[in-house]
PDB file of C-alpha atoms in Angstrom:
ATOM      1  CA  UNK A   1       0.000   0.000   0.000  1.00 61.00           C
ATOM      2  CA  UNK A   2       1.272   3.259  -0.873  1.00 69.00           C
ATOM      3  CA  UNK A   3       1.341   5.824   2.197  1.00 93.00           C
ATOM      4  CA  UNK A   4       3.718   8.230   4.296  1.00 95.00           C
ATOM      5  CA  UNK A   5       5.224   6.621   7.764  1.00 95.00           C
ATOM      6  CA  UNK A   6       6.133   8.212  10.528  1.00 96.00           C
ATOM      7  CA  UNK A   7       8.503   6.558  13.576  1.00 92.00           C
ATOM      8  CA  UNK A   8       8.205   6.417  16.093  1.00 92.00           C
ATOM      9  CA  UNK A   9       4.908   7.171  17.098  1.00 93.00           C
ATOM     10  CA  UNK A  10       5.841   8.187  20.346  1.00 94.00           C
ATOM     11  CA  UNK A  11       9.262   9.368  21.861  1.00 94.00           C
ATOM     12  CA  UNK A  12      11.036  10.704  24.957  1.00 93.00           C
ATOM     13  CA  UNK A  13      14.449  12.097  25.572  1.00 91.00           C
ATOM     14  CA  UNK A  14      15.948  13.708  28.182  1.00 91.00           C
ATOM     15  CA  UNK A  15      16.287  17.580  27.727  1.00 89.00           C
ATOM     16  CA  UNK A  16      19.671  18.592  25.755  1.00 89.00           C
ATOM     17  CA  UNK A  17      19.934  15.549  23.544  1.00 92.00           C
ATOM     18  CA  UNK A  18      19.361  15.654  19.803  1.00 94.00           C
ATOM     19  CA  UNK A  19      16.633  13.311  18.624  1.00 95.00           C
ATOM     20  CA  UNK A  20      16.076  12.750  14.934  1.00 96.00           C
ATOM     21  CA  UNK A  21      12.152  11.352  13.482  1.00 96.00           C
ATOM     22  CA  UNK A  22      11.684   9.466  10.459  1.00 97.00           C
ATOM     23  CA  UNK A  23       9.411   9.955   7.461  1.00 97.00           C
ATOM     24  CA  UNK A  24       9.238   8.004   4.630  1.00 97.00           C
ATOM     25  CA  UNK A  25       6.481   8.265   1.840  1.00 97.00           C
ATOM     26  CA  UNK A  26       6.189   5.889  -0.768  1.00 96.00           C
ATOM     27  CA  UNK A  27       4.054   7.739  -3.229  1.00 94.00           C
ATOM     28  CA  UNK A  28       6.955   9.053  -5.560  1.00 94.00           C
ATOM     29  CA  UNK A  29       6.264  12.608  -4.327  1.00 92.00           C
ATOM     30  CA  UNK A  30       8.608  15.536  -4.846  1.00 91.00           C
ATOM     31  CA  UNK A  31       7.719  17.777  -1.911  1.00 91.00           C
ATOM     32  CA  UNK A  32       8.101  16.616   1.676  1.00 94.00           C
ATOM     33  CA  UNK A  33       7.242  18.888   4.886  1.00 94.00           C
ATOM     34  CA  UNK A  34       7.478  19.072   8.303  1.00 97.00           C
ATOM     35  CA  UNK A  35       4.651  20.467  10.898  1.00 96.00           C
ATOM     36  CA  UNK A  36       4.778  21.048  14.753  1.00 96.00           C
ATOM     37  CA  UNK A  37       1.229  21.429  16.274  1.00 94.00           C
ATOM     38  CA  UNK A  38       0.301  22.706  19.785  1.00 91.00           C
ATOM     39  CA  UNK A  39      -2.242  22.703  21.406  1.00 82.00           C
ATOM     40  CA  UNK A  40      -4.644  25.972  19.553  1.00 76.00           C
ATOM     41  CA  UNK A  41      -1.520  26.342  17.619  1.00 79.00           C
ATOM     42  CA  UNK A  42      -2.571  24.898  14.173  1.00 87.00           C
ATOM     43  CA  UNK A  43       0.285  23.359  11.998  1.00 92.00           C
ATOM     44  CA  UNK A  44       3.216  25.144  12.038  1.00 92.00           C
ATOM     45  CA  UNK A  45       5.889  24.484   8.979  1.00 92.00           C
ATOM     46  CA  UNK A  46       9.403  23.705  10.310  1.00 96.00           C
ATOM     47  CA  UNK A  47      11.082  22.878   6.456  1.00 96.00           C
ATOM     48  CA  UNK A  48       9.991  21.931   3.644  1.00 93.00           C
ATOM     49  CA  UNK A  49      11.749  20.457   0.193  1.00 93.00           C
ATOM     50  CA  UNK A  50      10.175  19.961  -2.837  1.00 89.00           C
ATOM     51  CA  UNK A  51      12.924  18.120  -4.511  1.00 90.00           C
ATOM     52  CA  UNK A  52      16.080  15.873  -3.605  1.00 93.00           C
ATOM     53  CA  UNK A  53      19.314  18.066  -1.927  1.00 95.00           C
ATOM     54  CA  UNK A  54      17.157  20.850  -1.256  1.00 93.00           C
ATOM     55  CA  UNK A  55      15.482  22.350   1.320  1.00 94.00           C
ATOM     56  CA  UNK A  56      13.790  25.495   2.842  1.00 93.00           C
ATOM     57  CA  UNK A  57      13.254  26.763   6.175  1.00 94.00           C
ATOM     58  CA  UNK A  58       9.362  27.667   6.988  1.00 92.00           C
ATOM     59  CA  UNK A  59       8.553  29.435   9.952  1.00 90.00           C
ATOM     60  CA  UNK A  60       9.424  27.915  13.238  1.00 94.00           C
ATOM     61  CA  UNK A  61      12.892  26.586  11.925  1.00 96.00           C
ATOM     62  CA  UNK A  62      14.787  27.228  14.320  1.00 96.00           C
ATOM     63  CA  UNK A  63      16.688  24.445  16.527  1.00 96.00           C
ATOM     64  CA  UNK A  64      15.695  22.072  14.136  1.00 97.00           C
ATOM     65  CA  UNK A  65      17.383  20.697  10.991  1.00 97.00           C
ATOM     66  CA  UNK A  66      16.668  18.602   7.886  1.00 98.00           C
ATOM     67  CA  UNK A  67      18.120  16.463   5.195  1.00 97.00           C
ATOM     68  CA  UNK A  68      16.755  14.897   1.886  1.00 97.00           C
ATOM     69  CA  UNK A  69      19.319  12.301   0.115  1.00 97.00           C
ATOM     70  CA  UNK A  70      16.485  10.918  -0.973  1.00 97.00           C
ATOM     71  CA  UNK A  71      13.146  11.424  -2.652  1.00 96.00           C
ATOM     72  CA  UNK A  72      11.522   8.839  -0.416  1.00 97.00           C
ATOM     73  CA  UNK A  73      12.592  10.059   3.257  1.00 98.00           C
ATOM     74  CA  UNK A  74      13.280  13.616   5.041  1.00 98.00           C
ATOM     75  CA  UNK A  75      13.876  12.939   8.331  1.00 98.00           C
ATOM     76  CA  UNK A  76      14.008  15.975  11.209  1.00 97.00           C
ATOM     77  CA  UNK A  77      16.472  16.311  13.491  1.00 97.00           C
ATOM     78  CA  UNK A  78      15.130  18.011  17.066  1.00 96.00           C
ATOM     79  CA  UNK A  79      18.802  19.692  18.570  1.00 94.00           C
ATOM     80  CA  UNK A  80      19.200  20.677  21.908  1.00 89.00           C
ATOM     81  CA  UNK A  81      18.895  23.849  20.536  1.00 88.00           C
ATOM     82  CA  UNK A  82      15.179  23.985  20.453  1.00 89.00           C
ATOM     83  CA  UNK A  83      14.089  25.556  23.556  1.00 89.00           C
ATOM     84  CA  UNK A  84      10.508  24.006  23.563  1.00 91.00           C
ATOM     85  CA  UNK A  85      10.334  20.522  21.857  1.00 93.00           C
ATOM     86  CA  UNK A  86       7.573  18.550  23.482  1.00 95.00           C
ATOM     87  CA  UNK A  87       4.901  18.607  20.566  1.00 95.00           C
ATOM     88  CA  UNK A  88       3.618  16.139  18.195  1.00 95.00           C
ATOM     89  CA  UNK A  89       5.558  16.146  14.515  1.00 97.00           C
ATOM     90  CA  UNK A  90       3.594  15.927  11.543  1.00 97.00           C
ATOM     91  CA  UNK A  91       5.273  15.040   7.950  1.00 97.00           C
ATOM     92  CA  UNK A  92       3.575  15.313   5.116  1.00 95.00           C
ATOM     93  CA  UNK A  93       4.457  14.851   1.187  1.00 94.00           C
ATOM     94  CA  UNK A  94       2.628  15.976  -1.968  1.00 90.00           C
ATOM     95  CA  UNK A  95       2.772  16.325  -5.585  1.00 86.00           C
ATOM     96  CA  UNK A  96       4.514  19.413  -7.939  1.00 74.00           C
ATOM     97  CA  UNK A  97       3.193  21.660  -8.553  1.00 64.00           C
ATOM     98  CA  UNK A  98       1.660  21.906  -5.055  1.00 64.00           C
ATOM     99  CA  UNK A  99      -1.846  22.886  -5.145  1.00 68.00           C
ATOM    100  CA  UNK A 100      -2.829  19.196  -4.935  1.00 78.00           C
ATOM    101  CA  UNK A 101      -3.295  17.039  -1.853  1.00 86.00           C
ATOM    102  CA  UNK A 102      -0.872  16.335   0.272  1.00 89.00           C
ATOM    103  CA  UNK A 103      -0.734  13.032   2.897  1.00 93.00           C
ATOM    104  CA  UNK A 104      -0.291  13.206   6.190  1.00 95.00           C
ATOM    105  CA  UNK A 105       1.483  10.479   8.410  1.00 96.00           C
ATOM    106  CA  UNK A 106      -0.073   9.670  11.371  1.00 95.00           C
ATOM    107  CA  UNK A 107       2.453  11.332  13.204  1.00 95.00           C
ATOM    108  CA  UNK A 108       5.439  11.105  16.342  1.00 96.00           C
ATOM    109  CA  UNK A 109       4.813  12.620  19.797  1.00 95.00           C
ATOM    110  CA  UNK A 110       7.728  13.676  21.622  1.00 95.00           C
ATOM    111  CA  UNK A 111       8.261  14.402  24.791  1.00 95.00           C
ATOM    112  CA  UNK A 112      11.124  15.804  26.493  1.00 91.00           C
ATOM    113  CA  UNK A 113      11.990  15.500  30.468  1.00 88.00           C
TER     114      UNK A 113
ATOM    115  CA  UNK B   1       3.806  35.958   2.805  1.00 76.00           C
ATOM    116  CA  UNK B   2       0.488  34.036   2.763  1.00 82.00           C
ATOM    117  CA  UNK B   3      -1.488  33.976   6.108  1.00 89.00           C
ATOM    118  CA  UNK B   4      -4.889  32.281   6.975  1.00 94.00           C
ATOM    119  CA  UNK B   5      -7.190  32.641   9.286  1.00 96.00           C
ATOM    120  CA  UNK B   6      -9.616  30.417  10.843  1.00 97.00           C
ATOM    121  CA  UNK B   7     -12.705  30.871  12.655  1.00 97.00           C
ATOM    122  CA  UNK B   8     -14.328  29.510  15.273  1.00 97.00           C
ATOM    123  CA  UNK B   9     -11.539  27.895  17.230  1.00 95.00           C
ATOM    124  CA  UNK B  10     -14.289  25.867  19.070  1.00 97.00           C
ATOM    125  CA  UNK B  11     -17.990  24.973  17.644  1.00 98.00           C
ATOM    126  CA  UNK B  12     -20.265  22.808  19.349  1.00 98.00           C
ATOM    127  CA  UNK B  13     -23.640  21.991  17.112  1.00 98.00           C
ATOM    128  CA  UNK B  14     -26.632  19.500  17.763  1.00 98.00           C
ATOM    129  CA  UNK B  15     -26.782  15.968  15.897  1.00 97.00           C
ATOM    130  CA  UNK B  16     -28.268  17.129  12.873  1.00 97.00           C
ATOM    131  CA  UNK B  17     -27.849  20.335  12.504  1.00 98.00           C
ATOM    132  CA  UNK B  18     -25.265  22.077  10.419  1.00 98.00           C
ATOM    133  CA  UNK B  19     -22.192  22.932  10.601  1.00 98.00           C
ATOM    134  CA  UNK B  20     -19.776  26.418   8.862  1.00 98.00           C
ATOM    135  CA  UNK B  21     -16.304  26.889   9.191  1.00 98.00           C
ATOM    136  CA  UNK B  22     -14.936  30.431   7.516  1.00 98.00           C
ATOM    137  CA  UNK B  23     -11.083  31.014   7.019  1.00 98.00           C
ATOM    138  CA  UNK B  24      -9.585  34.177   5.268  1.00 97.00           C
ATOM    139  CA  UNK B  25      -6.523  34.332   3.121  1.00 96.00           C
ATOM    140  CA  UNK B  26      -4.458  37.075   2.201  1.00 93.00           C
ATOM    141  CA  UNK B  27      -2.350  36.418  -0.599  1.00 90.00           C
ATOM    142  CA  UNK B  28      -4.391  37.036  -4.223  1.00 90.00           C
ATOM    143  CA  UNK B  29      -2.130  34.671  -5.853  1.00 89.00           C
ATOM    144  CA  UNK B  30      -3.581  31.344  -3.547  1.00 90.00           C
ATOM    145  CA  UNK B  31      -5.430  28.992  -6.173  1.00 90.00           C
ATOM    146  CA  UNK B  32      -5.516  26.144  -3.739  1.00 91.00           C
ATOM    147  CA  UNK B  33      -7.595  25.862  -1.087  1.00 95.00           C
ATOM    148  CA  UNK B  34      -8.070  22.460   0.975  1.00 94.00           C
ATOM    149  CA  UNK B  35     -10.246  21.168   3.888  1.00 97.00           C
ATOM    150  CA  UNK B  36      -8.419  18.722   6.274  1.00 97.00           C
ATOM    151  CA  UNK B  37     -10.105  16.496   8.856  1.00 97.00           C
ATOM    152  CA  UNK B  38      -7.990  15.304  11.824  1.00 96.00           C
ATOM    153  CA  UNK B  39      -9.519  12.804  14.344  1.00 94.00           C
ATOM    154  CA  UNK B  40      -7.502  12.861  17.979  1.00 89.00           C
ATOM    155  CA  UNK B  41      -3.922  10.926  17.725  1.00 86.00           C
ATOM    156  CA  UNK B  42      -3.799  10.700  13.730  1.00 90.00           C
ATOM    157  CA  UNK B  43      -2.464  12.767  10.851  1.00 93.00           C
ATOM    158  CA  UNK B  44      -4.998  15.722   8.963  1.00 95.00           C
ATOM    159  CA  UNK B  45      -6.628  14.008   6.045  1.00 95.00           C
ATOM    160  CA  UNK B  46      -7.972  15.794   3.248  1.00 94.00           C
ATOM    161  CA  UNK B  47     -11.871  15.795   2.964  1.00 96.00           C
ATOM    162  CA  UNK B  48     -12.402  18.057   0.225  1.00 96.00           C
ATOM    163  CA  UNK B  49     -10.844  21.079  -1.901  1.00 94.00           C
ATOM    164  CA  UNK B  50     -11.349  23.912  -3.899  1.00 94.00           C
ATOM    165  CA  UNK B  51      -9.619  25.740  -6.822  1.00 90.00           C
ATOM    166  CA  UNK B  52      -9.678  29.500  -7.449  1.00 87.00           C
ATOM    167  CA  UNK B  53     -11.523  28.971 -10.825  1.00 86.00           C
ATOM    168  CA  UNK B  54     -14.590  27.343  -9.021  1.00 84.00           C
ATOM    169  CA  UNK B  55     -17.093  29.319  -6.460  1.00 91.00           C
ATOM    170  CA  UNK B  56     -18.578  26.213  -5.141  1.00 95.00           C
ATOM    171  CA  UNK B  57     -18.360  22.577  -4.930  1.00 94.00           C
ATOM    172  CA  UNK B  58     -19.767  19.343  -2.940  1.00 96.00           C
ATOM    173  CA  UNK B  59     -19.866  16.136  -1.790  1.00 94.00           C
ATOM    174  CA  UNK B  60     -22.857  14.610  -0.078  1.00 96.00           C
ATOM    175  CA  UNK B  61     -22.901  16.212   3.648  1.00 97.00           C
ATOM    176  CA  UNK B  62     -19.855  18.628   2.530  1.00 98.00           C
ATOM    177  CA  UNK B  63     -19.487  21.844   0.439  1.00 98.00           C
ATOM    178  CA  UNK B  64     -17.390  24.581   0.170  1.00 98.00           C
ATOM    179  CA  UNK B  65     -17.617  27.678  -0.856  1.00 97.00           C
ATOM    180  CA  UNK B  66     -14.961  30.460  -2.196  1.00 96.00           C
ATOM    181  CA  UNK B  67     -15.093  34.139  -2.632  1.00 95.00           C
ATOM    182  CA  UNK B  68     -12.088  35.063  -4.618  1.00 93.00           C
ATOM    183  CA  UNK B  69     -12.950  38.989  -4.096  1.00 93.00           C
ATOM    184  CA  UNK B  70     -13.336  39.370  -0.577  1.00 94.00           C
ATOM    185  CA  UNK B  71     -10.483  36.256  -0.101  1.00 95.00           C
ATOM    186  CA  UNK B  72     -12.353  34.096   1.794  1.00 95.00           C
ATOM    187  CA  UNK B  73     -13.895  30.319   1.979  1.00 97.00           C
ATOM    188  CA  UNK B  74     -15.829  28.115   3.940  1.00 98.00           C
ATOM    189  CA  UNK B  75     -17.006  24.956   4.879  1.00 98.00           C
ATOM    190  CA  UNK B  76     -20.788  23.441   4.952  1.00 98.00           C
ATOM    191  CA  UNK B  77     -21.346  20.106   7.040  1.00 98.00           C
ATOM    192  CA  UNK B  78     -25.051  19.056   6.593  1.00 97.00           C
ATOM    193  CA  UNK B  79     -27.109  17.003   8.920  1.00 97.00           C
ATOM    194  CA  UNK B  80     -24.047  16.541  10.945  1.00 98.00           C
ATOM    195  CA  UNK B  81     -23.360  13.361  13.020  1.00 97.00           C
ATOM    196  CA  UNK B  82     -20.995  12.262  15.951  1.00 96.00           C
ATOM    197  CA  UNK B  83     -18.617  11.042  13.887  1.00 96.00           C
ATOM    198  CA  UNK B  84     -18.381  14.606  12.650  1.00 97.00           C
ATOM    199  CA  UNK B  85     -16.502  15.324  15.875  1.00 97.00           C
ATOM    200  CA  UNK B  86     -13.153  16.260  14.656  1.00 97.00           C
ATOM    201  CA  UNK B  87     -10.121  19.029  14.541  1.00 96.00           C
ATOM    202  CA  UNK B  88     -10.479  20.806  10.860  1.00 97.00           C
ATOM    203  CA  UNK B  89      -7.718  22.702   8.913  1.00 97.00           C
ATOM    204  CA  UNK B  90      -8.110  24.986   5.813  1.00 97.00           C
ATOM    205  CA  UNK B  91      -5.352  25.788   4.454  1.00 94.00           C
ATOM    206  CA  UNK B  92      -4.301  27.609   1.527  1.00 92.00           C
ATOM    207  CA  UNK B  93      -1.031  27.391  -1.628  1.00 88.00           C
ATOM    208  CA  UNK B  94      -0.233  28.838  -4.642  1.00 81.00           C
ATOM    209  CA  UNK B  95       1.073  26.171  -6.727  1.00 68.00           C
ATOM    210  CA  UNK B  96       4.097  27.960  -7.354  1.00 67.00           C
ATOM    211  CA  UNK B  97       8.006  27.919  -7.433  1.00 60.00           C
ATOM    212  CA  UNK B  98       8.198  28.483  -3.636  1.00 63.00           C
ATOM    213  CA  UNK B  99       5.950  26.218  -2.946  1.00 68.00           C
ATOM    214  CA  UNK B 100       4.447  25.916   0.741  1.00 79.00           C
ATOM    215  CA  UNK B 101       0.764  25.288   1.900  1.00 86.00           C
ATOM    216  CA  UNK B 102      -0.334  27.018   4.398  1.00 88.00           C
ATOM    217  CA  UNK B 103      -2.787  26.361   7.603  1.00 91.00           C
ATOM    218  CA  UNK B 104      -5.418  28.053   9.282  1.00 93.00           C
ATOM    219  CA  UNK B 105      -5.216  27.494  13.470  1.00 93.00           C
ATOM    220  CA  UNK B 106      -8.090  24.653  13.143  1.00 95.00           C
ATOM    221  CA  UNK B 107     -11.615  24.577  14.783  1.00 97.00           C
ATOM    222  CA  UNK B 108     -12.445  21.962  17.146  1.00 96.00           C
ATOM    223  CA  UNK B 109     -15.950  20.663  16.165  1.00 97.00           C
ATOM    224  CA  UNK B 110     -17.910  19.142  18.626  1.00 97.00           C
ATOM    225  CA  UNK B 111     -21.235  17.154  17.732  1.00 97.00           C
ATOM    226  CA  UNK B 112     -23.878  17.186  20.335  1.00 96.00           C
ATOM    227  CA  UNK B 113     -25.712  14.519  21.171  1.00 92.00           C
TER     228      UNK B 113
END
């Protein structure tokens, strides 16, 4: 079945350690996001990529970080350098150009103590 | 850059009554605008959408509506029922170069019994 994976679905780490979640989509999309949501918060873009080796920031990028080797994953890397990280992490991946839909995985909570 | 805005945050209807959701965009150049449904511990998934060269469209308890002039859309839920309970996004992208799509802060829908 085609679809977008998220792991782990939920994960702790102590405070000051870099923790890095997993998405991997199997749909032969191009772009590939990340969301934080709070509570009332919405979805908030961390990065986004709409193609291999490439990557932009969105708006809450900071103390996080991003790589795409390949079309099929972008995994996020939470540093210590995030002052608030306890959320839940959405990915997400869609077609160009990008006013189609785009598929959610079913996300990763972390929590950091 | 684009921003949307959702409203209510919270709305709490009787079993078979219905249901709107309004959101407002601000950039002109948006041509996509999608509905997302998101049910407590999973991933948003789209339940309908709407392109700037359309002013309505439907699907059985569902419609949408878009005003390109005064930048706003909406959702319709018909004879709604408890498994209508739900977080809902709009959201709204261009389809361009920079690609990004962009949430409103959700409304939490609650159907009363």
């Amino acid at each position: 079945d085609g679809g977008i994976t998220q792991s782990p679905k939920y994960l702790f780490r102590k405070e000051g350690q870099n923790v890095t979640l997993s998405c991997e989509q199997n749909l032969n999309h191009d772009a590939m996001y990340w969301y934080r949501q709070d509570p009332g918060q919405g979805l908030r873009l961390i990065y986004y990529s709409q193609i291999v080796n490439d990557f932009q920031k969105g708006d809450i990028a900071e103390g996080y970080s991003v790589s795409r080797e390949k079309k099929e994953s972008f995994p996020l890397t939470v540093t210590s350098a995030q002052k608030n990280p306890t959320a839940f992490y959405l990915c997400a991946s869609s077609r160009r150009p990008l006013n189609t839909e785009a598929f959610f995985g079913q996300g990763t909570r972390l929590t950091v103590v | 850059g684009e921003n949307v805005e959702q409203h209510p945050s919270t709305l709490s209807v009787q079993e078979g009554d219905s249901a709107v959701i309004k959101c407002t965009y601000s950039d002109s150049a948006s041509n996509y605008f999608p509905w997302y449904k998101q049910e407590l511990g999973k991933g948003p998934q789209l339940i309908i959408d709407i392109r700037s060269n359309v002013g309505e469209k439907k699907d059985q308890r569902i419609a949408v509506t878009l005003n390109k002039t005064a930048k706003h859309f909406s959702l319709h839920i018909t004879e709604t029922q408890p498994e209508d309970s739900a977080v809902y996004f709009c959201a709204a992208s261009m389809g361009n170069r920079d690609d990004k799509i962009i949430f409103g802060k959700g409304t939490r829908l609650h159907i009363l019994p």
